Amino acid sequence: MALETELKFCKPDFGRVHENLSRLGADFQFRALERNLVLDDVDSSLRHRGMLLRLRQVDHRFVLTFKRPPTGQAGKSSDAPCGATVAKVLEEIETSVTDFQAMQCILEALGYRPAFTYEKVREKWLLDNAVICLDRLPFGRFVEIEAEEPEILRLAADLGLDAGCATSENYHELNRCHRQAAGLPPEDSFVFSSEERARMAVSPEI
């Protein structure tokens, strides 16, 4: 399995980040609406062990992803406090699939059921050995940097990101924190409204 090391930065100024990406000579990859389906068993054992099983649709492409903590490390509790600032390191396996529904049926036959869904508009850039993603979600905007940890912190400074707004939480946990802070009832899924989704499917924007 490949190791994935990343940090997210909350409440970024996308205009400033875009200016700095251009100044640094980053390579734009794509901008697209992503639809994600997270699966788990009836006991949510993957989540409790810090693992992720996900089907993702980007345009007409489908990707199956499995993530877990590096071998020998304990999984992260879903009750962990919000706002961790140490880069998250996970082992990751990804592969393209040709049929989203067929793969979902296979996973369900193996005992994995849809746990929640989420959507985001993602803009992906490459700079040296780093992957930089500008993400718009229904509850906020974020920049995610995937690289070696010292490189993440250096790039964050170059992009004008506030290190005090760094978090290693995944988007599920950030949604939980957002809803808790806003006094909203718990809800695992976070998706755009039907009107927003229809518009973004034609012209995704950050």
PDB file of C-alpha atoms in Angstrom, residues 3-198:
ATOM      1  CA  LEU A   3       1.333   5.977   2.184  1.00  0.00           C
ATOM      2  CA  GLU A   4      -0.775   9.141   2.007  1.00  0.00           C
ATOM      3  CA  THR A   5       0.274  12.114   4.170  1.00  0.00           C
ATOM      4  CA  GLU A   6      -2.013  15.147   4.144  1.00  0.00           C
ATOM      5  CA  LEU A   7      -3.315  18.183   5.982  1.00  0.00           C
ATOM      6  CA  LYS A   8      -6.423  20.275   5.375  1.00  0.00           C
ATOM      7  CA  PHE A   9      -6.635  24.030   5.901  1.00  0.00           C
ATOM      8  CA  CYS A  10      -9.977  25.562   6.853  1.00  0.00           C
ATOM      9  CA  LYS A  11     -11.475  28.864   5.633  1.00  0.00           C
ATOM     10  CA  PRO A  12      -8.875  29.609   2.934  1.00  0.00           C
ATOM     11  CA  ASP A  13      -8.929  32.650   0.670  1.00  0.00           C
ATOM     12  CA  PHE A  14      -9.265  30.828  -2.675  1.00  0.00           C
ATOM     13  CA  GLY A  15      -8.400  33.993  -4.623  1.00  0.00           C
ATOM     14  CA  ARG A  16      -5.098  34.331  -2.777  1.00  0.00           C
ATOM     15  CA  VAL A  17      -4.363  30.612  -3.131  1.00  0.00           C
ATOM     16  CA  HIS A  18      -4.998  30.778  -6.894  1.00  0.00           C
ATOM     17  CA  GLU A  19      -2.628  33.736  -7.223  1.00  0.00           C
ATOM     18  CA  ASN A  20       0.102  31.899  -5.331  1.00  0.00           C
ATOM     19  CA  LEU A  21      -0.398  28.668  -7.289  1.00  0.00           C
ATOM     20  CA  SER A  22       0.120  30.615 -10.515  1.00  0.00           C
ATOM     21  CA  ARG A  23       3.144  32.422  -9.092  1.00  0.00           C
ATOM     22  CA  LEU A  24       4.736  29.128  -8.026  1.00  0.00           C
ATOM     23  CA  GLY A  25       4.134  27.518 -11.437  1.00  0.00           C
ATOM     24  CA  ALA A  26       1.723  24.820 -10.248  1.00  0.00           C
ATOM     25  CA  ASP A  27       0.072  22.633 -12.909  1.00  0.00           C
ATOM     26  CA  PHE A  28      -3.740  22.698 -13.020  1.00  0.00           C
ATOM     27  CA  GLN A  29      -5.246  19.207 -13.406  1.00  0.00           C
ATOM     28  CA  PHE A  30      -9.030  19.475 -13.304  1.00  0.00           C
ATOM     29  CA  ARG A  31     -12.077  20.958 -11.625  1.00  0.00           C
ATOM     30  CA  ALA A  32     -15.063  18.662 -11.137  1.00  0.00           C
ATOM     31  CA  LEU A  33     -18.030  17.729  -8.982  1.00  0.00           C
ATOM     32  CA  GLU A  34     -17.304  14.573  -6.976  1.00  0.00           C
ATOM     33  CA  ARG A  35     -19.894  12.183  -5.617  1.00  0.00           C
ATOM     34  CA  ASN A  36     -18.732   9.809  -2.883  1.00  0.00           C
ATOM     35  CA  LEU A  37     -20.326   6.746  -1.303  1.00  0.00           C
ATOM     36  CA  VAL A  38     -18.758   5.429   1.914  1.00  0.00           C
ATOM     37  CA  LEU A  39     -19.526   1.820   2.833  1.00  0.00           C
ATOM     38  CA  ASP A  40     -19.206  -0.084   6.102  1.00  0.00           C
ATOM     39  CA  ASP A  41     -20.597  -3.169   7.804  1.00  0.00           C
ATOM     40  CA  VAL A  42     -23.559  -3.123  10.187  1.00  0.00           C
ATOM     41  CA  ASP A  43     -21.259  -2.615  13.197  1.00  0.00           C
ATOM     42  CA  SER A  44     -19.357   0.281  11.557  1.00  0.00           C
ATOM     43  CA  SER A  45     -16.184  -1.679  12.232  1.00  0.00           C
ATOM     44  CA  LEU A  46     -14.204   0.011   9.453  1.00  0.00           C
ATOM     45  CA  ARG A  47     -14.934   3.456  10.875  1.00  0.00           C
ATOM     46  CA  HIS A  48     -14.084   2.380  14.415  1.00  0.00           C
ATOM     47  CA  ARG A  49     -10.709   1.075  13.173  1.00  0.00           C
ATOM     48  CA  GLY A  50      -9.942   4.282  11.280  1.00  0.00           C
ATOM     49  CA  MET A  51     -10.496   2.617   7.901  1.00  0.00           C
ATOM     50  CA  LEU A  52     -12.360   3.860   4.834  1.00  0.00           C
ATOM     51  CA  LEU A  53     -14.031   2.001   1.971  1.00  0.00           C
ATOM     52  CA  ARG A  54     -15.273   4.436  -0.677  1.00  0.00           C
ATOM     53  CA  LEU A  55     -16.702   4.536  -4.176  1.00  0.00           C
ATOM     54  CA  ARG A  56     -16.181   7.856  -5.962  1.00  0.00           C
ATOM     55  CA  GLN A  57     -17.613   9.272  -9.174  1.00  0.00           C
ATOM     56  CA  VAL A  58     -15.834  12.122 -10.979  1.00  0.00           C
ATOM     57  CA  ASP A  59     -17.553  12.926 -14.272  1.00  0.00           C
ATOM     58  CA  HIS A  60     -17.798   9.514 -15.968  1.00  0.00           C
ATOM     59  CA  ARG A  61     -14.910   7.980 -14.031  1.00  0.00           C
ATOM     60  CA  PHE A  62     -15.290   5.705 -10.992  1.00  0.00           C
ATOM     61  CA  VAL A  63     -12.674   4.914  -8.334  1.00  0.00           C
ATOM     62  CA  LEU A  64     -12.692   2.394  -5.496  1.00  0.00           C
ATOM     63  CA  THR A  65     -10.528   3.414  -2.510  1.00  0.00           C
ATOM     64  CA  PHE A  66      -9.508   1.651   0.676  1.00  0.00           C
ATOM     65  CA  LYS A  67      -7.595   3.484   3.413  1.00  0.00           C
ATOM     66  CA  ARG A  68      -6.308   2.344   6.793  1.00  0.00           C
ATOM     67  CA  PRO A  69      -3.822   3.484   9.450  1.00  0.00           C
ATOM     68  CA  PRO A  70      -0.270   2.238   8.801  1.00  0.00           C
ATOM     69  CA  THR A  71       0.268  -1.310  10.029  1.00  0.00           C
ATOM     70  CA  GLY A  72       0.745  -1.400  13.792  1.00  0.00           C
ATOM     71  CA  GLN A  73      -1.023   1.889  14.500  1.00  0.00           C
ATOM     72  CA  ALA A  74      -4.347   1.954  16.280  1.00  0.00           C
ATOM     73  CA  GLY A  75      -7.381   3.338  14.507  1.00  0.00           C
ATOM     74  CA  LYS A  76      -8.646   6.813  15.326  1.00  0.00           C
ATOM     75  CA  SER A  77     -11.806   7.047  17.371  1.00  0.00           C
ATOM     76  CA  SER A  78     -14.761   8.801  15.772  1.00  0.00           C
ATOM     77  CA  ASP A  79     -15.099  10.706  19.102  1.00  0.00           C
ATOM     78  CA  ALA A  80     -11.707  12.394  18.745  1.00  0.00           C
ATOM     79  CA  PRO A  81     -11.744  16.172  19.356  1.00  0.00           C
ATOM     80  CA  CYS A  82     -11.959  18.523  16.397  1.00  0.00           C
ATOM     81  CA  GLY A  83      -8.973  20.454  15.095  1.00  0.00           C
ATOM     82  CA  ALA A  84      -6.021  18.039  15.240  1.00  0.00           C
ATOM     83  CA  THR A  85      -2.965  19.637  13.600  1.00  0.00           C
ATOM     84  CA  VAL A  86      -0.607  16.695  13.018  1.00  0.00           C
ATOM     85  CA  ALA A  87      -0.560  15.474   9.413  1.00  0.00           C
ATOM     86  CA  LYS A  88      -2.664  12.394   8.836  1.00  0.00           C
ATOM     87  CA  VAL A  89      -0.832   9.351   7.468  1.00  0.00           C
ATOM     88  CA  LEU A  90      -2.800   6.476   5.946  1.00  0.00           C
ATOM     89  CA  GLU A  91      -2.083   3.473   3.778  1.00  0.00           C
ATOM     90  CA  GLU A  92      -4.123   3.731   0.593  1.00  0.00           C
ATOM     91  CA  ILE A  93      -5.138   1.451  -2.271  1.00  0.00           C
ATOM     92  CA  GLU A  94      -7.054   2.877  -5.232  1.00  0.00           C
ATOM     93  CA  THR A  95      -8.229   1.378  -8.487  1.00  0.00           C
ATOM     94  CA  SER A  96     -10.472   2.467 -11.324  1.00  0.00           C
ATOM     95  CA  VAL A  97     -13.711   0.588 -11.863  1.00  0.00           C
ATOM     96  CA  THR A  98     -15.903   0.599 -14.958  1.00  0.00           C
ATOM     97  CA  ASP A  99     -19.317   0.097 -13.341  1.00  0.00           C
ATOM     98  CA  PHE A 100     -20.233   1.964 -10.131  1.00  0.00           C
ATOM     99  CA  GLN A 101     -23.480   0.067  -9.509  1.00  0.00           C
ATOM    100  CA  ALA A 102     -21.937  -3.345 -10.141  1.00  0.00           C
ATOM    101  CA  MET A 103     -19.082  -2.630  -7.711  1.00  0.00           C
ATOM    102  CA  GLN A 104     -21.546  -1.401  -5.096  1.00  0.00           C
ATOM    103  CA  CYS A 105     -23.543  -4.631  -5.503  1.00  0.00           C
ATOM    104  CA  ILE A 106     -20.381  -6.704  -5.047  1.00  0.00           C
ATOM    105  CA  LEU A 107     -19.452  -4.828  -1.869  1.00  0.00           C
ATOM    106  CA  GLU A 108     -22.974  -5.151  -0.497  1.00  0.00           C
ATOM    107  CA  ALA A 109     -22.899  -8.897  -1.202  1.00  0.00           C
ATOM    108  CA  LEU A 110     -19.732  -9.026   0.921  1.00  0.00           C
ATOM    109  CA  GLY A 111     -21.522  -7.364   3.827  1.00  0.00           C
ATOM    110  CA  TYR A 112     -20.716  -3.688   3.257  1.00  0.00           C
ATOM    111  CA  ARG A 113     -23.639  -1.281   3.125  1.00  0.00           C
ATOM    112  CA  PRO A 114     -23.858   2.418   2.265  1.00  0.00           C
ATOM    113  CA  ALA A 115     -22.964   4.366   5.433  1.00  0.00           C
ATOM    114  CA  PHE A 116     -23.204   7.913   4.091  1.00  0.00           C
ATOM    115  CA  THR A 117     -22.727   9.994   0.964  1.00  0.00           C
ATOM    116  CA  TYR A 118     -20.967  13.288   0.410  1.00  0.00           C
ATOM    117  CA  GLU A 119     -20.241  15.677  -2.419  1.00  0.00           C
ATOM    118  CA  LYS A 120     -17.647  18.315  -3.150  1.00  0.00           C
ATOM    119  CA  VAL A 121     -16.317  20.385  -6.005  1.00  0.00           C
ATOM    120  CA  ARG A 122     -12.592  19.664  -6.224  1.00  0.00           C
ATOM    121  CA  GLU A 123      -9.929  21.637  -8.075  1.00  0.00           C
ATOM    122  CA  LYS A 124      -6.659  19.709  -8.277  1.00  0.00           C
ATOM    123  CA  TRP A 125      -3.160  21.134  -8.817  1.00  0.00           C
ATOM    124  CA  LEU A 126       0.324  19.571  -8.873  1.00  0.00           C
ATOM    125  CA  LEU A 127       3.447  21.336  -7.645  1.00  0.00           C
ATOM    126  CA  ASP A 128       6.730  19.415  -7.547  1.00  0.00           C
ATOM    127  CA  ASN A 129       5.851  16.262  -5.564  1.00  0.00           C
ATOM    128  CA  ALA A 130       2.784  17.720  -3.862  1.00  0.00           C
ATOM    129  CA  VAL A 131      -0.915  17.419  -4.665  1.00  0.00           C
ATOM    130  CA  ILE A 132      -2.927  20.522  -3.778  1.00  0.00           C
ATOM    131  CA  CYS A 133      -6.729  20.393  -3.824  1.00  0.00           C
ATOM    132  CA  LEU A 134      -9.137  23.286  -3.408  1.00  0.00           C
ATOM    133  CA  ASP A 135     -12.400  21.801  -2.146  1.00  0.00           C
ATOM    134  CA  ARG A 136     -15.825  23.363  -1.876  1.00  0.00           C
ATOM    135  CA  LEU A 137     -18.245  21.376   0.291  1.00  0.00           C
ATOM    136  CA  PRO A 138     -21.824  22.132   1.321  1.00  0.00           C
ATOM    137  CA  PHE A 139     -20.541  23.368   4.696  1.00  0.00           C
ATOM    138  CA  GLY A 140     -17.364  25.214   3.742  1.00  0.00           C
ATOM    139  CA  ARG A 141     -14.177  25.616   1.750  1.00  0.00           C
ATOM    140  CA  PHE A 142     -10.866  23.863   2.366  1.00  0.00           C
ATOM    141  CA  VAL A 143      -7.418  23.383   0.869  1.00  0.00           C
ATOM    142  CA  GLU A 144      -5.911  19.906   1.152  1.00  0.00           C
ATOM    143  CA  ILE A 145      -2.173  19.373   0.643  1.00  0.00           C
ATOM    144  CA  GLU A 146      -0.744  15.885   0.169  1.00  0.00           C
ATOM    145  CA  ALA A 147       3.060  15.622   0.430  1.00  0.00           C
ATOM    146  CA  GLU A 148       5.769  14.843   2.985  1.00  0.00           C
ATOM    147  CA  GLU A 149       4.921  16.668   6.219  1.00  0.00           C
ATOM    148  CA  PRO A 150       7.758  19.279   6.108  1.00  0.00           C
ATOM    149  CA  GLU A 151       6.795  20.008   2.492  1.00  0.00           C
ATOM    150  CA  ILE A 152       3.139  20.446   3.475  1.00  0.00           C
ATOM    151  CA  LEU A 153       4.010  23.131   6.012  1.00  0.00           C
ATOM    152  CA  ARG A 154       6.372  24.914   3.612  1.00  0.00           C
ATOM    153  CA  LEU A 155       3.789  24.902   0.807  1.00  0.00           C
ATOM    154  CA  ALA A 156       1.060  26.100   3.150  1.00  0.00           C
ATOM    155  CA  ALA A 157       3.166  29.151   3.971  1.00  0.00           C
ATOM    156  CA  ASP A 158       3.917  29.749   0.274  1.00  0.00           C
ATOM    157  CA  LEU A 159       0.207  29.573  -0.543  1.00  0.00           C
ATOM    158  CA  GLY A 160      -0.727  32.017   2.216  1.00  0.00           C
ATOM    159  CA  LEU A 161      -2.576  29.444   4.312  1.00  0.00           C
ATOM    160  CA  ASP A 162      -2.959  29.900   8.064  1.00  0.00           C
ATOM    161  CA  ALA A 163      -1.165  27.120   9.943  1.00  0.00           C
ATOM    162  CA  GLY A 164      -3.540  27.753  12.848  1.00  0.00           C
ATOM    163  CA  CYS A 165      -6.393  26.528  10.631  1.00  0.00           C
ATOM    164  CA  ALA A 166      -4.720  23.200   9.810  1.00  0.00           C
ATOM    165  CA  THR A 167      -6.519  19.963  10.630  1.00  0.00           C
ATOM    166  CA  SER A 168      -5.976  16.264  10.013  1.00  0.00           C
ATOM    167  CA  GLU A 169      -9.693  15.502  10.363  1.00  0.00           C
ATOM    168  CA  ASN A 170     -11.476  13.941   7.411  1.00  0.00           C
ATOM    169  CA  TYR A 171     -14.487  15.654   5.886  1.00  0.00           C
ATOM    170  CA  HIS A 172     -16.900  13.414   7.772  1.00  0.00           C
ATOM    171  CA  GLU A 173     -15.470  14.624  11.091  1.00  0.00           C
ATOM    172  CA  LEU A 174     -15.359  18.238   9.910  1.00  0.00           C
ATOM    173  CA  ASN A 175     -19.029  17.993   8.975  1.00  0.00           C
ATOM    174  CA  ARG A 176     -19.780  16.558  12.425  1.00  0.00           C
ATOM    175  CA  CYS A 177     -17.932  19.451  14.063  1.00  0.00           C
ATOM    176  CA  HIS A 178     -19.700  21.991  11.850  1.00  0.00           C
ATOM    177  CA  ARG A 179     -23.148  20.648  12.676  1.00  0.00           C
ATOM    178  CA  GLN A 180     -22.333  20.458  16.373  1.00  0.00           C
ATOM    179  CA  ALA A 181     -21.073  24.057  16.436  1.00  0.00           C
ATOM    180  CA  ALA A 182     -24.133  25.265  14.491  1.00  0.00           C
ATOM    181  CA  GLY A 183     -26.565  23.468  16.790  1.00  0.00           C
ATOM    182  CA  LEU A 184     -27.764  21.215  13.966  1.00  0.00           C
ATOM    183  CA  PRO A 185     -28.907  17.620  14.478  1.00  0.00           C
ATOM    184  CA  PRO A 186     -26.403  14.862  13.640  1.00  0.00           C
ATOM    185  CA  GLU A 187     -26.301  13.872   9.964  1.00  0.00           C
ATOM    186  CA  ASP A 188     -23.512  11.840   8.398  1.00  0.00           C
ATOM    187  CA  SER A 189     -24.249  12.722   4.764  1.00  0.00           C
ATOM    188  CA  PHE A 190     -23.497  16.140   3.313  1.00  0.00           C
ATOM    189  CA  VAL A 191     -24.591  16.896  -0.237  1.00  0.00           C
ATOM    190  CA  PHE A 192     -25.440  19.945  -2.311  1.00  0.00           C
ATOM    191  CA  SER A 193     -29.050  20.879  -2.955  1.00  0.00           C
ATOM    192  CA  SER A 194     -30.589  19.533  -6.158  1.00  0.00           C
ATOM    193  CA  GLU A 195     -30.413  23.023  -7.683  1.00  0.00           C
ATOM    194  CA  GLU A 196     -26.725  23.439  -6.806  1.00  0.00           C
ATOM    195  CA  ARG A 197     -25.932  19.928  -8.041  1.00  0.00           C
ATOM    196  CA  ALA A 198     -27.610  20.479 -11.395  1.00  0.00           C
TER     197      ALA A 198
END
